[in-house]
Short mmCIF file of C-alpha atoms in Angstrom, two decimals:
data_model
loop_
_atom_site.label_atom_id
_atom_site.label_comp_id
_atom_site.label_asym_id
_atom_site.label_seq_id
_atom_site.Cartn_x
_atom_site.Cartn_y
_atom_site.Cartn_z
CA UNK A 28 0.00 0.00 0.00
CA UNK A 29 1.36 3.39 -0.99
CA UNK A 30 2.25 5.58 1.98
CA UNK A 31 3.33 9.21 1.74
CA UNK A 32 4.76 11.17 4.61
CA UNK A 33 3.66 14.72 5.27
CA UNK A 34 6.22 17.54 5.28
CA UNK A 35 6.82 20.14 7.94
CA UNK A 36 8.67 23.06 6.39
CA UNK A 37 10.89 25.27 8.52
CA UNK A 38 12.65 28.27 7.05
CA UNK A 39 15.12 29.99 9.41
CA UNK A 40 15.35 32.53 6.60
CA UNK A 41 13.36 32.01 3.41
CA UNK A 42 16.05 33.70 1.33
CA UNK A 43 18.75 31.57 2.91
CA UNK A 44 16.65 28.50 2.24
CA UNK A 45 16.41 29.36 -1.43
CA UNK A 46 20.14 29.87 -1.75
CA UNK A 47 20.97 26.64 0.09
CA UNK A 48 18.24 24.32 -1.13
CA UNK A 49 16.40 25.81 -4.12
CA UNK A 50 14.01 22.89 -4.50
CA UNK A 51 12.37 20.35 -2.21
CA UNK A 52 13.75 16.82 -2.10
CA UNK A 53 11.79 13.78 -3.08
CA UNK A 54 9.75 12.49 -0.14
CA UNK A 55 12.02 9.51 0.47
CA UNK A 56 15.30 11.47 0.28
CA UNK A 57 15.05 13.89 3.17
CA UNK A 58 17.66 13.02 5.77
CA UNK A 59 20.16 15.72 4.73
CA UNK A 60 17.73 18.57 4.14
CA UNK A 61 16.11 21.09 6.43
CA UNK A 62 12.80 19.32 6.15
CA UNK A 63 11.36 16.78 8.55
CA UNK A 64 8.75 14.25 7.55
CA UNK A 65 6.43 12.45 9.93
CA UNK A 66 3.26 10.45 10.02
CA UNK A 67 0.08 12.46 10.66
CA UNK A 68 -0.74 12.67 14.36
CA UNK A 69 -3.92 11.26 15.82
CA UNK A 70 -5.36 14.70 16.56
CA UNK A 71 -5.29 17.67 14.21
CA UNK A 72 -5.85 21.29 15.12
CA UNK A 73 -5.57 24.54 13.27
CA UNK A 74 -4.73 27.66 15.19
CA UNK A 75 -5.93 25.98 18.36
CA UNK A 76 -9.31 24.86 17.01
CA UNK A 77 -10.20 21.20 16.82
CA UNK A 78 -11.26 19.90 13.40
CA UNK A 79 -14.88 18.92 13.96
CA UNK A 80 -16.44 15.72 12.72
CA UNK A 81 -18.41 17.38 9.94
CA UNK A 82 -15.13 18.45 8.35
CA UNK A 83 -13.98 14.86 8.08
CA UNK A 84 -16.71 13.46 5.87
CA UNK A 85 -15.62 11.84 2.62
CA UNK A 86 -17.51 10.86 -0.48
CA UNK A 87 -17.48 7.25 0.60
CA UNK A 88 -17.89 7.90 4.29
CA UNK A 89 -14.27 7.06 5.04
CA UNK A 90 -10.84 8.59 4.72
CA UNK A 91 -10.80 10.42 8.03
CA UNK A 92 -9.20 9.51 11.31
CA UNK A 93 -12.09 7.71 12.89
CA UNK A 94 -13.46 9.18 16.07
CA UNK A 95 -11.29 12.27 15.82
CA UNK A 96 -13.20 13.10 12.64
CA UNK A 97 -10.62 14.91 10.52
CA UNK A 98 -9.24 14.06 7.13
CA UNK A 99 -6.04 15.28 5.55
CA UNK A 100 -5.83 15.88 1.82
CA UNK A 101 -3.72 12.78 1.24
CA UNK A 102 -6.07 10.64 3.34
CA UNK A 103 -9.09 11.97 1.51
CA UNK A 104 -7.84 11.18 -1.98
CA UNK A 105 -6.14 7.93 -0.99
CA UNK A 106 -7.44 4.39 -0.78
CA UNK A 107 -9.54 5.11 2.31
CA UNK A 108 -11.37 7.94 0.53
CA UNK A 109 -11.77 8.86 -3.13
CA UNK A 110 -9.00 6.47 -4.20
CA UNK A 111 -7.80 8.52 -7.17
CA UNK A 112 -5.05 6.02 -7.94
CA UNK A 113 -1.40 5.88 -6.94
CA UNK A 114 -0.10 7.95 -9.88
CA UNK A 115 -2.44 10.88 -9.27
CA UNK A 116 -1.88 10.61 -5.53
CA UNK A 117 1.87 11.00 -5.98
CA UNK A 118 1.38 13.93 -8.35
CA UNK A 119 -0.97 15.66 -5.93
CA UNK A 120 1.52 15.17 -3.12
CA UNK A 121 4.18 17.04 -5.09
CA UNK A 122 1.80 19.81 -6.16
CA UNK A 123 0.65 20.50 -2.59
CA UNK A 124 4.25 20.34 -1.39
CA UNK A 125 5.25 23.01 -3.91
CA UNK A 126 2.29 25.19 -2.93
CA UNK A 127 3.32 25.07 0.73
CA UNK A 128 6.69 26.47 -0.28
CA UNK A 129 5.03 29.18 -2.37
CA UNK A 130 2.74 30.05 0.56
CA UNK A 131 5.80 30.51 2.77
CA UNK A 132 7.51 32.72 0.20
CA UNK A 133 4.44 34.88 -0.42
CA UNK A 134 4.08 35.51 3.32
CA UNK A 135 7.79 36.10 3.88
CA UNK A 136 9.25 39.54 4.65
CA UNK A 137 12.18 38.46 2.46
CA UNK A 138 10.20 38.17 -0.76
CA UNK A 139 11.01 41.73 -1.79
CA UNK A 140 14.68 40.78 -1.60
CA UNK A 141 14.13 38.07 -4.17
CA UNK A 142 14.02 40.74 -6.83
CA UNK A 143 17.69 41.41 -6.10
CA UNK A 144 18.57 37.71 -6.06
CA UNK A 145 16.42 36.28 -8.83
CA UNK A 146 19.47 34.71 -10.42
CA UNK A 147 19.47 32.28 -7.51
CA UNK A 148 16.43 30.56 -8.97
CA UNK A 149 18.02 29.86 -12.31
CA UNK A 150 14.96 31.38 -13.98
CA UNK A 151 14.83 33.22 -17.27
CA UNK A 152 12.83 36.32 -18.08
CA UNK A 153 11.28 35.10 -21.34
CA UNK A 154 7.66 34.98 -20.16
CA UNK A 155 4.58 35.10 -22.31
CA UNK A 156 2.60 37.52 -20.17
CA UNK A 157 1.78 40.99 -21.49
CA UNK A 158 3.68 44.06 -20.28
CA UNK A 159 0.91 44.87 -17.83
CA UNK A 160 1.20 41.34 -16.42
CA UNK A 161 4.99 41.23 -16.79
CA UNK A 162 6.21 38.62 -14.31
CA UNK A 163 7.61 39.78 -11.02
CA UNK A 164 10.39 37.72 -9.44
CA UNK A 165 8.02 35.65 -7.31
CA UNK A 166 6.10 34.52 -10.40
CA UNK A 167 9.31 33.04 -11.73
CA UNK A 168 10.34 31.56 -8.39
CA UNK A 169 6.92 29.93 -8.02
CA UNK A 170 7.16 28.55 -11.56
CA UNK A 171 10.56 27.00 -10.85
CA UNK A 172 9.38 25.52 -7.55
CA UNK A 173 6.44 23.80 -9.23
CA UNK A 174 8.52 22.62 -12.20
CA UNK A 175 11.02 21.05 -9.82
CA UNK A 176 8.26 19.30 -7.90
CA UNK A 177 6.69 17.97 -11.09
CA UNK A 178 10.06 16.65 -12.24
CA UNK A 179 10.59 14.95 -8.89
CA UNK A 180 7.19 13.31 -9.02
CA UNK A 181 8.09 11.25 -12.08
CA UNK A 182 4.40 11.42 -13.06
CA UNK A 183 4.34 14.37 -15.47
CA UNK A 184 5.20 14.36 -19.15
CA UNK A 185 4.43 18.02 -19.92
CA UNK A 186 4.10 21.25 -17.94
CA UNK A 187 2.48 24.26 -19.60
CA UNK A 188 2.68 27.49 -17.60
CA UNK A 189 1.71 31.12 -17.96
CA UNK A 190 5.35 31.97 -17.32
CA UNK A 191 6.77 29.98 -20.25
CA UNK A 192 6.44 30.70 -23.96
CA UNK A 193 5.98 27.02 -24.79
CA UNK A 194 5.19 23.82 -22.87
CA UNK A 195 8.12 22.03 -21.22
CA UNK A 196 8.58 18.32 -21.97
CA UNK A 197 9.63 16.62 -18.73
CA UNK A 198 9.35 12.85 -18.96
CA UNK A 199 8.48 10.45 -21.79
CA UNK A 200 6.77 8.06 -19.38
CA UNK A 201 4.83 10.53 -17.23
CA UNK A 202 1.11 9.68 -17.38
CA UNK A 203 -0.08 13.28 -16.80
CA UNK A 204 -0.01 16.73 -18.35
CA UNK A 205 -0.14 19.72 -15.98
CA UNK A 206 -1.24 23.22 -17.01
CA UNK A 207 -0.92 26.05 -14.49
CA UNK A 208 -0.71 29.66 -13.50
CA UNK A 209 1.94 29.46 -10.77
CA UNK A 210 1.15 32.73 -9.02
CA UNK A 211 -1.97 34.55 -10.14
CA UNK A 212 -2.42 38.10 -8.87
CA UNK A 213 1.26 38.64 -8.06
CA UNK A 214 0.87 42.39 -8.68
CA UNK A 215 -1.03 42.43 -5.39
CA UNK A 216 1.67 40.89 -3.20
CA UNK A 217 3.23 44.17 -2.08
CA UNK A 218 -0.19 45.23 -0.74
CA UNK A 219 -0.77 41.85 1.00
CA UNK A 220 -3.82 41.16 -1.16
CA UNK A 221 -4.60 37.45 -1.71
CA UNK A 222 -2.90 35.58 -4.54
CA UNK A 223 -3.16 32.02 -5.77
CA UNK A 224 -1.96 29.08 -7.85
CA UNK A 225 -4.25 27.49 -10.49
CA UNK A 226 -3.64 24.05 -11.98
CA UNK A 227 -5.27 21.48 -14.24
CA UNK A 228 -4.32 17.84 -14.88
CA UNK A 229 -4.89 15.82 -18.06
CA UNK A 230 -3.91 12.33 -19.11
CA UNK A 231 -1.02 12.20 -21.56
CA UNK A 232 -2.23 11.54 -25.12
CA UNK A 233 -0.36 8.32 -25.85
CA UNK A 234 -1.33 8.42 -29.51
CA UNK A 235 1.05 11.40 -29.86
CA UNK A 236 4.08 9.63 -28.39
CA UNK A 237 5.79 9.21 -31.77
CA UNK A 238 5.45 12.89 -32.71
CA UNK A 239 8.36 15.38 -32.38
CA UNK A 240 8.81 16.56 -28.80
CA UNK A 241 7.79 20.18 -29.39
CA UNK A 242 4.67 19.17 -31.29
CA UNK A 243 3.46 16.55 -28.82
CA UNK A 244 4.14 18.86 -25.88
CA UNK A 245 1.92 21.56 -27.39
CA UNK A 246 -0.88 19.23 -28.50
CA UNK A 247 -1.00 17.55 -25.10
CA UNK A 248 -1.37 21.00 -23.51
CA UNK A 249 -4.19 22.06 -25.83
CA UNK A 250 -6.71 19.46 -24.72
CA UNK A 251 -10.32 20.47 -24.25
CA UNK A 252 -11.39 21.20 -20.69
CA UNK A 253 -13.84 18.31 -20.92
CA UNK A 254 -10.83 15.97 -20.69
CA UNK A 255 -9.55 17.28 -17.35
CA UNK A 256 -9.06 14.54 -14.77
CA UNK A 257 -8.35 16.95 -11.91
CA UNK A 258 -8.10 20.68 -11.28
CA UNK A 259 -7.59 23.00 -8.37
CA UNK A 260 -6.42 26.28 -6.98
CA UNK A 261 -4.49 27.27 -3.87
CA UNK A 262 -5.47 30.54 -2.21
CA UNK A 263 -2.69 32.37 -0.31
CA UNK A 264 -4.54 34.64 2.11
CA UNK A 265 -5.29 34.79 5.84
CA UNK A 266 -5.43 31.02 5.44
CA UNK A 267 -3.84 28.85 2.77
CA UNK A 268 -6.65 26.87 1.12
CA UNK A 269 -6.34 24.17 -1.52
CA UNK A 270 -9.59 23.63 -3.41
CA UNK A 271 -9.66 20.71 -5.83
CA UNK A 272 -11.82 18.31 -7.78
CA UNK A 273 -11.04 14.86 -9.11
CA UNK A 274 -14.31 14.41 -10.96
CA UNK A 275 -16.49 13.71 -7.92
CA UNK A 276 -17.33 17.09 -6.44
CA UNK A 277 -15.30 20.09 -5.31
CA UNK A 278 -13.58 20.01 -1.91
CA UNK A 279 -11.46 22.53 -0.01
CA UNK A 280 -8.64 21.86 2.44
CA UNK A 281 -7.09 24.39 4.82
CA UNK A 282 -3.38 24.28 5.67
CA UNK A 283 -2.77 23.53 9.34
CA UNK A 284 0.55 25.24 9.99
CA UNK A 285 1.07 23.30 13.21
CA UNK A 286 1.24 19.96 11.38
CA UNK A 287 1.94 20.88 7.76
CA UNK A 288 -1.20 19.06 6.57
CA UNK A 289 -4.02 20.32 4.41
CA UNK A 290 -7.15 19.44 6.42
CA UNK A 291 -10.58 18.94 4.83
CA UNK A 292 -12.71 21.90 5.89
CA UNK A 293 -15.22 22.23 3.05
CA UNK A 294 -16.33 18.82 1.72
CA UNK A 295 -18.57 18.59 -1.34
CA UNK A 296 -18.96 22.33 -1.90
CA UNK A 297 -22.12 23.40 -3.72
CA UNK A 298 -22.24 26.84 -5.31
CA UNK A 299 -25.67 28.32 -4.53
CA UNK A 300 -27.83 28.55 -7.69
CA UNK A 301 -28.25 32.26 -6.91
CA UNK A 302 -26.17 34.81 -5.07
CA UNK A 303 -26.30 38.54 -4.39
CA UNK A 304 -22.72 39.51 -5.20
CA UNK A 305 -21.10 40.22 -8.55
CA UNK A 306 -17.37 40.68 -8.94
CA UNK A 307 -16.09 42.85 -11.81
CA UNK A 308 -14.10 46.02 -12.38
CA UNK A 309 -17.07 48.28 -13.01
CA UNK A 310 -14.83 51.31 -13.39
CA UNK A 311 -14.91 50.10 -17.01
CA UNK A 312 -18.73 50.34 -17.10
CA UNK A 313 -18.79 52.82 -20.00
CA UNK A 314 -16.55 50.54 -22.08
CA UNK A 315 -18.92 47.60 -21.70
CA UNK A 316 -21.33 46.45 -24.41
CA UNK A 317 -24.98 47.36 -24.00
CA UNK A 318 -26.05 43.88 -22.87
CA UNK A 319 -23.62 43.76 -19.96
CA UNK A 320 -24.47 47.28 -18.81
CA UNK A 321 -28.17 46.46 -18.95
CA UNK A 322 -27.66 43.27 -16.96
CA UNK A 323 -25.64 44.99 -14.21
CA UNK A 324 -28.12 47.89 -14.01
CA UNK A 325 -31.00 45.43 -13.69
CA UNK A 326 -29.59 43.24 -10.91
CA UNK A 327 -28.26 46.22 -8.94
CA UNK A 328 -31.80 47.54 -8.77
CA UNK A 329 -33.28 44.19 -7.81
CA UNK A 330 -35.27 44.01 -11.06
CA UNK A 331 -33.81 40.79 -12.42
CA UNK A 332 -35.17 37.27 -12.17
CA UNK A 333 -34.00 37.22 -8.55
CA UNK A 334 -35.87 40.05 -6.81
CA UNK A 335 -33.09 41.31 -4.56
CA UNK A 336 -30.55 44.07 -5.08
CA UNK A 337 -27.06 42.80 -5.88
CA UNK A 338 -23.85 44.19 -4.41
CA UNK A 339 -20.35 44.45 -5.89
CA UNK A 340 -17.25 42.89 -4.32
CA UNK A 341 -14.04 43.03 -6.34
CA UNK A 342 -10.51 42.11 -5.24
CA UNK A 343 -8.82 42.04 -8.68
CA UNK A 344 -7.29 38.67 -7.80
CA UNK A 345 -8.88 35.88 -9.83
CA UNK A 346 -8.41 33.11 -7.28
CA UNK A 347 -9.68 35.25 -4.40
CA UNK A 348 -12.73 36.52 -6.32
CA UNK A 349 -13.55 33.00 -7.50
CA UNK A 350 -13.10 31.50 -4.02
CA UNK A 351 -15.64 33.91 -2.56
CA UNK A 352 -18.01 33.08 -5.42
CA UNK A 353 -17.63 29.34 -4.80
CA UNK A 354 -18.62 29.80 -1.17
CA UNK A 355 -21.38 32.41 -1.49
CA UNK A 356 -22.57 32.22 -5.08
CA UNK A 357 -23.17 34.82 -7.80
CA UNK A 358 -20.67 35.74 -10.55
CA UNK A 359 -16.98 36.55 -10.80
CA UNK A 360 -16.26 37.96 -14.24
CA UNK A 361 -13.88 39.67 -16.60
CA UNK A 362 -15.76 40.57 -19.80
CA UNK A 363 -12.60 41.37 -21.79
CA UNK A 364 -10.42 38.97 -23.79
CA UNK A 365 -8.01 38.87 -20.89
CA UNK A 366 -7.99 35.55 -19.01
CA UNK A 367 -6.25 32.49 -20.40
CA UNK A 368 -8.33 29.55 -21.50
CA UNK A 369 -5.83 26.74 -20.97
CA UNK A 370 -4.56 27.32 -17.44
CA UNK A 371 -7.07 29.74 -15.86
CA UNK A 372 -10.53 29.44 -17.41
CA UNK A 373 -10.56 25.67 -17.93
CA UNK A 374 -9.43 24.58 -14.43
CA UNK A 375 -11.70 27.08 -12.66
CA UNK A 376 -14.68 26.21 -14.87
CA UNK A 377 -14.12 22.54 -14.09
CA UNK A 378 -14.21 23.32 -10.36
CA UNK A 379 -17.34 25.46 -10.82
CA UNK A 380 -19.18 22.71 -12.69
CA UNK A 381 -18.16 20.07 -10.16
CA UNK A 382 -19.68 22.34 -7.49
CA UNK A 383 -22.95 22.79 -9.42
CA UNK A 384 -22.01 26.11 -11.00
CA UNK A 385 -20.99 27.18 -14.48
CA UNK A 386 -18.12 28.64 -16.46
CA UNK A 387 -18.93 30.65 -19.60
CA UNK A 388 -17.34 33.10 -22.03
CA UNK A 389 -20.70 34.91 -22.16
CA UNK A 390 -21.97 32.75 -25.00
CA UNK A 391 -20.55 29.23 -24.67
CA UNK A 392 -19.57 26.69 -22.05
CA UNK A 393 -15.85 27.18 -21.31
CA UNK A 394 -15.03 23.47 -21.12
CA UNK A 395 -16.43 22.91 -24.64
CA UNK A 396 -14.08 25.45 -26.26
CA UNK A 397 -11.18 23.82 -28.09
CA UNK A 398 -7.93 25.69 -27.37
CA UNK A 399 -5.89 26.63 -30.44
CA UNK A 400 -3.05 28.54 -28.72
CA UNK A 401 -1.34 27.97 -25.39
CA UNK A 402 -1.85 31.54 -24.17
CA UNK A 403 -5.27 32.04 -25.78
CA UNK A 404 -7.36 34.70 -24.05
CA UNK A 405 -11.11 35.07 -23.67
CA UNK A 406 -13.82 36.68 -21.48
CA UNK A 407 -14.68 34.65 -18.40
CA UNK A 408 -17.85 34.44 -16.29
CA UNK A 409 -17.81 32.00 -13.35
CA UNK A 410 -20.32 31.22 -10.64
CA UNK A 411 -23.94 30.38 -9.91
CA UNK A 412 -25.77 28.43 -12.61
CA UNK A 413 -28.98 30.50 -12.67
CA UNK A 414 -27.11 33.79 -12.48
CA UNK A 415 -24.89 32.97 -15.45
CA UNK A 416 -27.86 31.68 -17.45
CA UNK A 417 -29.59 35.01 -16.82
CA UNK A 418 -26.45 36.94 -17.79
CA UNK A 419 -26.15 35.02 -21.08
CA UNK A 420 -29.77 35.82 -21.92
CA UNK A 421 -28.75 39.48 -22.37
CA UNK A 422 -26.71 38.46 -25.41
CA UNK A 423 -24.07 41.16 -25.84
CA UNK A 424 -21.93 40.77 -22.72
CA UNK A 425 -18.41 40.32 -24.14
CA UNK A 426 -16.29 43.48 -24.16
CA UNK A 427 -14.35 43.48 -27.43
CA UNK A 428 -12.76 46.92 -27.24
CA UNK A 429 -10.38 48.30 -24.63
CA UNK A 430 -10.28 52.08 -25.08
CA UNK A 431 -7.62 53.85 -23.10
CA UNK A 432 -5.95 50.86 -21.48
CA UNK A 433 -4.10 47.71 -22.46
CA UNK A 434 -5.21 44.12 -22.07
#
């Protein structure tokens, strides 16, 4: 039976840690590194609060720690819970390990110093983001951390990232393809506004194995969202929360800093069919098409199909705005051709659908759109099923012009 040990990460100085040990070791090679691994204890707490029994429910009624009633992420997806299979379990272990390191870096007072020491990461500056989204040092550090973890897992053939011009071929035998935005919202870090990591997992297309490396790497990365086998995001905020789906509902796990485990806190999340909050930059109201302006005017006045006045909440951090929408319902949106289909819209739409919600470009289901370019952009509307259906009924909701400001 496969057994993975959970990491406790201790950084005497995050910058020193990066210079000494840029990447985490494989789980079974840890004796010479500043990382200690241990079996999960019999009682879990986060910030002094006991994990209650309702947090430990699994899809099959198992996967927790019996009477203590908590379930760690690895327990929940393992053989006692969802049983996602050994290969995906190992991959998930390495993804969550990398995200713990990113969480520590984002929260560190030393992260501003990374800009002066970015050469320590071995990263290059050839990113595909636009000038307005030009990567900051932590974007690149996060990308390298995740790439290293995926290499160490031995389970990934291709990684396609926002920070790279083209997909990276890792391993001929890796069963999975991983697409990701390593650190969404990094412009907000200096103001301590929440950021996040977004990822999606596909099966490798074995029928492409005989194609040239560059070609098969790209085609594997351009799979339709309907073929996702797993997706998730990690929110770096007042708590670090990993929200994921493996095709059987959407579940969220909160990082317990006292043990290093992600603990199940939100099992089987259901997005309410209606909400009362919309999330959009409505400073651009006068640039919007008529249909979108009419929709927003209608729901703000309580004159839509749901007879209550809607309120606006906007963080300008995709993961944070979507996380609030997942919990409370309504819509998080960007009506411009701005968000990336492959590694932002598809994974988040998959999570929304698994939670009973919807992902749309204003006209079509996101997961049904066939990507044609790695960094393809499109409008994105995520959230409550009935709310998005009502929005789409207004027809002209996609903003196709951007007067006075860049994408």
